[in-house]
GROMACS .gro file of C-alpha atoms in nm:
model
  315
    1UNK     CA    1   0.863  -1.065   1.362
    2UNK     CA    2   0.880  -0.677   1.255
    3UNK     CA    3   1.239  -0.561   1.196
    4UNK     CA    4   1.144  -0.253   1.348
    5UNK     CA    5   0.942  -0.117   1.617
    6UNK     CA    6   0.768   0.113   1.371
    7UNK     CA    7   0.525  -0.008   1.100
    8UNK     CA    8   0.322   0.177   0.866
    9UNK     CA    9  -0.009   0.059   0.758
   10UNK     CA   10  -0.014  -0.247   0.501
   11UNK     CA   11   0.357  -0.333   0.640
   12UNK     CA   12   0.403  -0.637   0.864
   13UNK     CA   13   0.274  -0.914   0.667
   14UNK     CA   14   0.317  -1.187   0.929
   15UNK     CA   15   0.320  -1.476   0.660
   16UNK     CA   16   0.608  -1.688   0.545
   17UNK     CA   17   0.623  -1.628   0.215
   18UNK     CA   18   0.763  -1.943   0.151
   19UNK     CA   19   0.904  -1.882  -0.208
   20UNK     CA   20   1.075  -2.223  -0.237
   21UNK     CA   21   0.718  -2.375  -0.254
   22UNK     CA   22   0.579  -2.160  -0.544
   23UNK     CA   23   0.744  -2.386  -0.814
   24UNK     CA   24   0.638  -2.696  -0.653
   25UNK     CA   25   0.296  -2.758  -0.829
   26UNK     CA   26   0.190  -3.066  -0.645
   27UNK     CA   27   0.279  -2.941  -0.306
   28UNK     CA   28   0.043  -2.648  -0.402
   29UNK     CA   29  -0.219  -2.858  -0.540
   30UNK     CA   30  -0.193  -3.080  -0.180
   31UNK     CA   31  -0.227  -2.776   0.005
   32UNK     CA   32  -0.520  -2.614  -0.178
   33UNK     CA   33  -0.722  -2.946  -0.161
   34UNK     CA   34  -0.666  -2.964   0.201
   35UNK     CA   35  -0.968  -2.859   0.449
   36UNK     CA   36  -0.710  -2.759   0.711
   37UNK     CA   37  -0.583  -2.481   0.483
   38UNK     CA   38  -0.717  -2.143   0.450
   39UNK     CA   39  -0.827  -1.863   0.181
   40UNK     CA   40  -0.889  -1.492   0.150
   41UNK     CA   41  -1.135  -1.383  -0.108
   42UNK     CA   42  -1.099  -1.044  -0.295
   43UNK     CA   43  -1.386  -0.899  -0.553
   44UNK     CA   44  -1.244  -0.620  -0.738
   45UNK     CA   45  -0.953  -0.534  -0.509
   46UNK     CA   46  -1.190  -0.557  -0.181
   47UNK     CA   47  -1.153  -0.808   0.079
   48UNK     CA   48  -1.382  -1.027   0.236
   49UNK     CA   49  -1.433  -0.965   0.605
   50UNK     CA   50  -1.656  -0.995   0.899
   51UNK     CA   51  -1.719  -0.822   1.226
   52UNK     CA   52  -1.452  -0.830   1.520
   53UNK     CA   53  -1.353  -0.628   1.799
   54UNK     CA   54  -1.276  -0.265   1.764
   55UNK     CA   55  -1.011  -0.148   1.529
   56UNK     CA   56  -0.730   0.058   1.559
   57UNK     CA   57  -0.929   0.367   1.463
   58UNK     CA   58  -1.143   0.298   1.775
   59UNK     CA   59  -1.460   0.202   1.541
   60UNK     CA   60  -1.620  -0.147   1.534
   61UNK     CA   61  -1.340  -0.377   1.394
   62UNK     CA   62  -1.330  -0.617   1.111
   63UNK     CA   63  -1.117  -0.934   1.023
   64UNK     CA   64  -1.066  -1.133   0.743
   65UNK     CA   65  -1.317  -1.380   0.673
   66UNK     CA   66  -1.104  -1.701   0.624
   67UNK     CA   67  -1.260  -1.953   0.390
   68UNK     CA   68  -1.134  -2.308   0.344
   69UNK     CA   69  -0.868  -2.326   0.089
   70UNK     CA   70  -1.070  -2.604  -0.082
   71UNK     CA   71  -1.353  -2.382  -0.152
   72UNK     CA   72  -1.133  -2.127  -0.343
   73UNK     CA   73  -0.958  -2.404  -0.536
   74UNK     CA   74  -1.304  -2.532  -0.646
   75UNK     CA   75  -1.411  -2.178  -0.735
   76UNK     CA   76  -1.110  -2.091  -0.905
   77UNK     CA   77  -1.135  -2.333  -1.210
   78UNK     CA   78  -0.792  -2.307  -1.259
   79UNK     CA   79  -0.466  -2.129  -1.196
   80UNK     CA   80  -0.515  -1.780  -1.344
   81UNK     CA   81  -0.724  -1.624  -1.042
   82UNK     CA   82  -0.537  -1.788  -0.784
   83UNK     CA   83  -0.244  -1.669  -0.543
   84UNK     CA   84  -0.047  -1.854  -0.273
   85UNK     CA   85   0.028  -1.591  -0.031
   86UNK     CA   86   0.242  -1.816   0.204
   87UNK     CA   87   0.243  -2.003   0.545
   88UNK     CA   88   0.086  -1.919   0.881
   89UNK     CA   89   0.305  -2.157   1.084
   90UNK     CA   90   0.207  -2.515   0.904
   91UNK     CA   91  -0.100  -2.331   0.754
   92UNK     CA   92  -0.098  -2.252   0.403
   93UNK     CA   93  -0.275  -1.932   0.287
   94UNK     CA   94  -0.444  -1.890  -0.037
   95UNK     CA   95  -0.614  -1.585  -0.222
   96UNK     CA   96  -0.869  -1.586  -0.476
   97UNK     CA   97  -0.962  -1.271  -0.712
   98UNK     CA   98  -1.325  -1.241  -0.812
   99UNK     CA   99  -1.400  -0.979  -1.092
  100UNK     CA  100  -1.684  -0.831  -1.250
  101UNK     CA  101  -2.027  -0.653  -1.141
  102UNK     CA  102  -2.182  -0.946  -0.976
  103UNK     CA  103  -2.104  -0.962  -0.589
  104UNK     CA  104  -2.014  -1.317  -0.509
  105UNK     CA  105  -2.208  -1.242  -0.151
  106UNK     CA  106  -2.515  -1.122  -0.313
  107UNK     CA  107  -2.697  -1.452  -0.415
  108UNK     CA  108  -2.352  -1.599  -0.529
  109UNK     CA  109  -2.117  -1.868  -0.403
  110UNK     CA  110  -1.986  -1.668  -0.088
  111UNK     CA  111  -2.305  -1.579   0.036
  112UNK     CA  112  -2.332  -1.542   0.408
  113UNK     CA  113  -1.979  -1.603   0.465
  114UNK     CA  114  -1.891  -1.242   0.495
  115UNK     CA  115  -1.886  -0.881   0.305
  116UNK     CA  116  -1.680  -0.729   0.076
  117UNK     CA  117  -1.543  -0.406   0.193
  118UNK     CA  118  -1.310  -0.129   0.049
  119UNK     CA  119  -0.969  -0.184   0.197
  120UNK     CA  120  -0.862   0.187   0.247
  121UNK     CA  121  -1.198   0.262   0.401
  122UNK     CA  122  -1.144  -0.026   0.635
  123UNK     CA  123  -0.752  -0.054   0.696
  124UNK     CA  124  -0.749   0.094   1.048
  125UNK     CA  125  -1.044  -0.114   1.140
  126UNK     CA  126  -0.849  -0.446   1.045
  127UNK     CA  127  -0.571  -0.616   1.269
  128UNK     CA  128  -0.245  -0.455   1.139
  129UNK     CA  129  -0.116  -0.784   1.018
  130UNK     CA  130  -0.438  -0.863   0.816
  131UNK     CA  131  -0.427  -0.540   0.679
  132UNK     CA  132  -0.088  -0.621   0.555
  133UNK     CA  133  -0.198  -0.968   0.382
  134UNK     CA  134  -0.492  -0.843   0.212
  135UNK     CA  135  -0.270  -0.539   0.078
  136UNK     CA  136  -0.040  -0.803  -0.080
  137UNK     CA  137  -0.315  -0.991  -0.224
  138UNK     CA  138  -0.461  -0.653  -0.381
  139UNK     CA  139  -0.136  -0.546  -0.541
  140UNK     CA  140  -0.077  -0.881  -0.693
  141UNK     CA  141  -0.418  -0.907  -0.823
  142UNK     CA  142  -0.394  -0.550  -0.966
  143UNK     CA  143  -0.075  -0.642  -1.122
  144UNK     CA  144  -0.213  -0.958  -1.297
  145UNK     CA  145  -0.533  -0.762  -1.445
  146UNK     CA  146  -0.293  -0.504  -1.591
  147UNK     CA  147  -0.040  -0.747  -1.726
  148UNK     CA  148  -0.226  -1.019  -1.890
  149UNK     CA  149  -0.002  -0.990  -2.227
  150UNK     CA  150   0.339  -1.081  -2.286
  151UNK     CA  151   0.554  -0.770  -2.315
  152UNK     CA  152   0.792  -0.930  -2.551
  153UNK     CA  153   0.558  -1.073  -2.816
  154UNK     CA  154   0.209  -0.961  -2.720
  155UNK     CA  155   0.039  -1.308  -2.660
  156UNK     CA  156  -0.148  -1.384  -2.350
  157UNK     CA  157   0.078  -1.496  -2.049
  158UNK     CA  158  -0.030  -1.764  -1.763
  159UNK     CA  159   0.007  -1.749  -1.404
  160UNK     CA  160   0.290  -1.957  -1.298
  161UNK     CA  161   0.458  -1.993  -0.938
  162UNK     CA  162   0.154  -2.015  -0.737
  163UNK     CA  163   0.042  -1.664  -0.900
  164UNK     CA  164   0.370  -1.479  -0.841
  165UNK     CA  165   0.496  -1.521  -1.205
  166UNK     CA  166   0.338  -1.502  -1.544
  167UNK     CA  167   0.499  -1.663  -1.849
  168UNK     CA  168   0.445  -1.648  -2.210
  169UNK     CA  169   0.344  -2.004  -2.369
  170UNK     CA  170   0.476  -1.871  -2.696
  171UNK     CA  171   0.796  -1.712  -2.671
  172UNK     CA  172   0.870  -1.822  -2.280
  173UNK     CA  173   0.938  -1.489  -2.153
  174UNK     CA  174   0.904  -1.460  -1.780
  175UNK     CA  175   0.716  -1.152  -1.611
  176UNK     CA  176   0.733  -1.068  -1.242
  177UNK     CA  177   0.522  -0.839  -1.007
  178UNK     CA  178   0.613  -0.461  -1.033
  179UNK     CA  179   0.637  -0.225  -0.747
  180UNK     CA  180   0.693   0.130  -0.807
  181UNK     CA  181   0.929   0.332  -0.578
  182UNK     CA  182   0.786   0.673  -0.487
  183UNK     CA  183   0.944   0.926  -0.264
  184UNK     CA  184   0.751   1.103  -0.013
  185UNK     CA  185   0.926   1.372   0.179
  186UNK     CA  186   0.843   1.614   0.464
  187UNK     CA  187   1.077   1.927   0.381
  188UNK     CA  188   1.182   2.166   0.702
  189UNK     CA  189   1.354   2.478   0.768
  190UNK     CA  190   1.465   2.532   1.131
  191UNK     CA  191   1.108   2.514   1.324
  192UNK     CA  192   0.874   2.483   1.056
  193UNK     CA  193   0.776   2.216   0.803
  194UNK     CA  194   0.624   2.269   0.452
  195UNK     CA  195   0.311   2.109   0.318
  196UNK     CA  196   0.141   2.111  -0.017
  197UNK     CA  197  -0.196   2.073  -0.150
  198UNK     CA  198  -0.321   1.983  -0.491
  199UNK     CA  199  -0.640   2.125  -0.650
  200UNK     CA  200  -0.823   1.799  -0.656
  201UNK     CA  201  -0.776   1.720  -0.286
  202UNK     CA  202  -1.056   1.790  -0.051
  203UNK     CA  203  -1.062   2.168   0.070
  204UNK     CA  204  -0.819   2.238   0.350
  205UNK     CA  205  -0.637   1.902   0.297
  206UNK     CA  206  -0.240   1.943   0.336
  207UNK     CA  207   0.006   1.638   0.252
  208UNK     CA  208   0.380   1.556   0.238
  209UNK     CA  209   0.540   1.624  -0.118
  210UNK     CA  210   0.540   1.282  -0.335
  211UNK     CA  211   0.675   1.156  -0.687
  212UNK     CA  212   0.806   0.859  -0.860
  213UNK     CA  213   1.162   0.764  -0.862
  214UNK     CA  214   1.352   0.771  -1.219
  215UNK     CA  215   1.579   0.517  -1.339
  216UNK     CA  216   1.938   0.627  -1.284
  217UNK     CA  217   1.858   0.836  -0.973
  218UNK     CA  218   1.904   0.776  -0.603
  219UNK     CA  219   1.655   0.814  -0.360
  220UNK     CA  220   1.836   1.133  -0.209
  221UNK     CA  221   1.847   1.278  -0.551
  222UNK     CA  222   1.464   1.209  -0.634
  223UNK     CA  223   1.390   1.392  -0.323
  224UNK     CA  224   1.582   1.669  -0.405
  225UNK     CA  225   1.424   1.694  -0.779
  226UNK     CA  226   1.062   1.668  -0.665
  227UNK     CA  227   1.118   1.933  -0.391
  228UNK     CA  228   1.282   2.181  -0.612
  229UNK     CA  229   1.006   2.091  -0.942
  230UNK     CA  230   0.725   2.115  -0.692
  231UNK     CA  231   0.803   2.381  -0.462
  232UNK     CA  232   1.121   2.563  -0.576
  233UNK     CA  233   1.291   2.420  -0.249
  234UNK     CA  234   1.659   2.328  -0.241
  235UNK     CA  235   1.721   2.022  -0.032
  236UNK     CA  236   2.067   2.033   0.181
  237UNK     CA  237   2.014   1.728   0.411
  238UNK     CA  238   1.801   1.395   0.336
  239UNK     CA  239   1.730   1.124   0.598
  240UNK     CA  240   1.524   0.819   0.603
  241UNK     CA  241   1.233   0.751   0.797
  242UNK     CA  242   1.061   0.439   0.674
  243UNK     CA  243   0.859   0.296   0.403
  244UNK     CA  244   0.520   0.176   0.327
  245UNK     CA  245   0.381  -0.079   0.066
  246UNK     CA  246   0.080   0.107  -0.106
  247UNK     CA  247  -0.151  -0.101  -0.315
  248UNK     CA  248  -0.302   0.164  -0.500
  249UNK     CA  249  -0.205  -0.011  -0.731
  250UNK     CA  250   0.165  -0.117  -0.627
  251UNK     CA  251   0.412   0.129  -0.504
  252UNK     CA  252   0.643   0.152  -0.212
  253UNK     CA  253   0.649   0.458  -0.052
  254UNK     CA  254   0.988   0.578   0.060
  255UNK     CA  255   0.945   0.818   0.356
  256UNK     CA  256   1.181   1.072   0.411
  257UNK     CA  257   1.236   1.419   0.615
  258UNK     CA  258   1.442   1.687   0.449
  259UNK     CA  259   1.616   1.991   0.552
  260UNK     CA  260   1.594   2.271   0.288
  261UNK     CA  261   1.802   2.602   0.273
  262UNK     CA  262   1.535   2.830   0.311
  263UNK     CA  263   1.169   2.920   0.291
  264UNK     CA  264   1.145   3.063  -0.037
  265UNK     CA  265   0.948   2.789  -0.217
  266UNK     CA  266   0.647   2.858  -0.435
  267UNK     CA  267   0.387   2.590  -0.571
  268UNK     CA  268   0.451   2.486  -0.943
  269UNK     CA  269   0.063   2.501  -1.040
  270UNK     CA  270   0.095   2.177  -1.215
  271UNK     CA  271   0.156   1.920  -0.920
  272UNK     CA  272   0.098   2.151  -0.610
  273UNK     CA  273  -0.196   2.457  -0.604
  274UNK     CA  274  -0.055   2.568  -0.274
  275UNK     CA  275   0.205   2.529   0.011
  276UNK     CA  276   0.197   2.628   0.363
  277UNK     CA  277   0.458   2.638   0.642
  278UNK     CA  278   0.363   2.476   0.981
  279UNK     CA  279   0.540   2.546   1.308
  280UNK     CA  280   0.551   2.222   1.516
  281UNK     CA  281   0.269   2.357   1.740
  282UNK     CA  282   0.034   2.410   1.413
  283UNK     CA  283   0.195   2.062   1.271
  284UNK     CA  284   0.090   1.894   1.590
  285UNK     CA  285  -0.253   2.019   1.615
  286UNK     CA  286  -0.301   1.932   1.224
  287UNK     CA  287  -0.247   1.581   1.306
  288UNK     CA  288  -0.482   1.601   1.584
  289UNK     CA  289  -0.740   1.729   1.412
  290UNK     CA  290  -0.741   2.099   1.578
  291UNK     CA  291  -0.642   2.320   1.331
  292UNK     CA  292  -0.950   2.480   1.213
  293UNK     CA  293  -1.018   2.471   0.846
  294UNK     CA  294  -0.721   2.250   0.774
  295UNK     CA  295  -0.643   1.872   0.797
  296UNK     CA  296  -0.353   1.600   0.727
  297UNK     CA  297  -0.381   1.286   0.558
  298UNK     CA  298  -0.558   1.013   0.787
  299UNK     CA  299  -0.326   0.797   0.985
  300UNK     CA  300  -0.294   0.507   0.756
  301UNK     CA  301  -0.083   0.741   0.527
  302UNK     CA  302   0.279   0.755   0.554
  303UNK     CA  303   0.245   1.126   0.525
  304UNK     CA  304   0.071   1.136   0.846
  305UNK     CA  305   0.357   0.951   1.014
  306UNK     CA  306   0.615   1.190   0.866
  307UNK     CA  307   0.457   1.494   1.025
  308UNK     CA  308   0.425   1.313   1.339
  309UNK     CA  309   0.789   1.209   1.360
  310UNK     CA  310   0.893   1.556   1.289
  311UNK     CA  311   0.658   1.734   1.548
  312UNK     CA  312   0.790   1.449   1.825
  313UNK     CA  313   1.154   1.545   1.772
  314UNK     CA  314   1.159   1.842   1.991
  315UNK     CA  315   0.973   1.616   2.280
   0.00000   0.00000   0.00000
């Protein structure tokens, strides 16, 4: 059950993660070998999906192409590419990671069982709870790919606890998934909010400001520092909006709305190439796609939701 009425894309995973079962190798093997349980296939970060009813963006929908868990177990050839995602009621859900240039649906073992699609491209076409499930799998497999060796002694580590831990067989050090906290904030002064753009973004795109939370720093302090570093703004009040798991590769976006003391900011020309202040009406048109020559991030991004929340405060 959602903890709040508002959920960002990739939040709201409906599975019981059943972390108490992860260390039970016999239980995992039994569930993996049963035809009653299900699996999610991923290939280079892309989920296996199949057509469904219209998605959240009004386009043709897709849904996870669930496979028998037993099939994934047979294709896995060990624990290294497997992940126990959790339980849907009594059904165990696993994920299997395929890597390399060969598409498993193109003459491979999954031919005719669905199609692999880029998650960002289909996020709004998936049911929201399924987008959260595959985002979890993507983030976990990205962590596994980037951390195959022990950070203590350099030896190859091994997958443990249903894929949620890696352990070094040489020195015994345990390694756990990494999540990078990022503050993302919408600054405002009076009846105008400020958005910035980076030179590498598509022409006309403006978004909220963001930066990584540093060690020894509170969320509010990180927000104030980033606003000052990137745009020369001074925060006077910071309030929380929501968070978003962001599997690119493994961040937690912490959404904030920050009041600043004036509108004297300027882009640092390193992180930001341009800043622009928007009235509420302009920001409303921006997220509706009605501001000519300028556009906001798409609806799946928390930046879009921050702008929308600020716009609606006067409603």
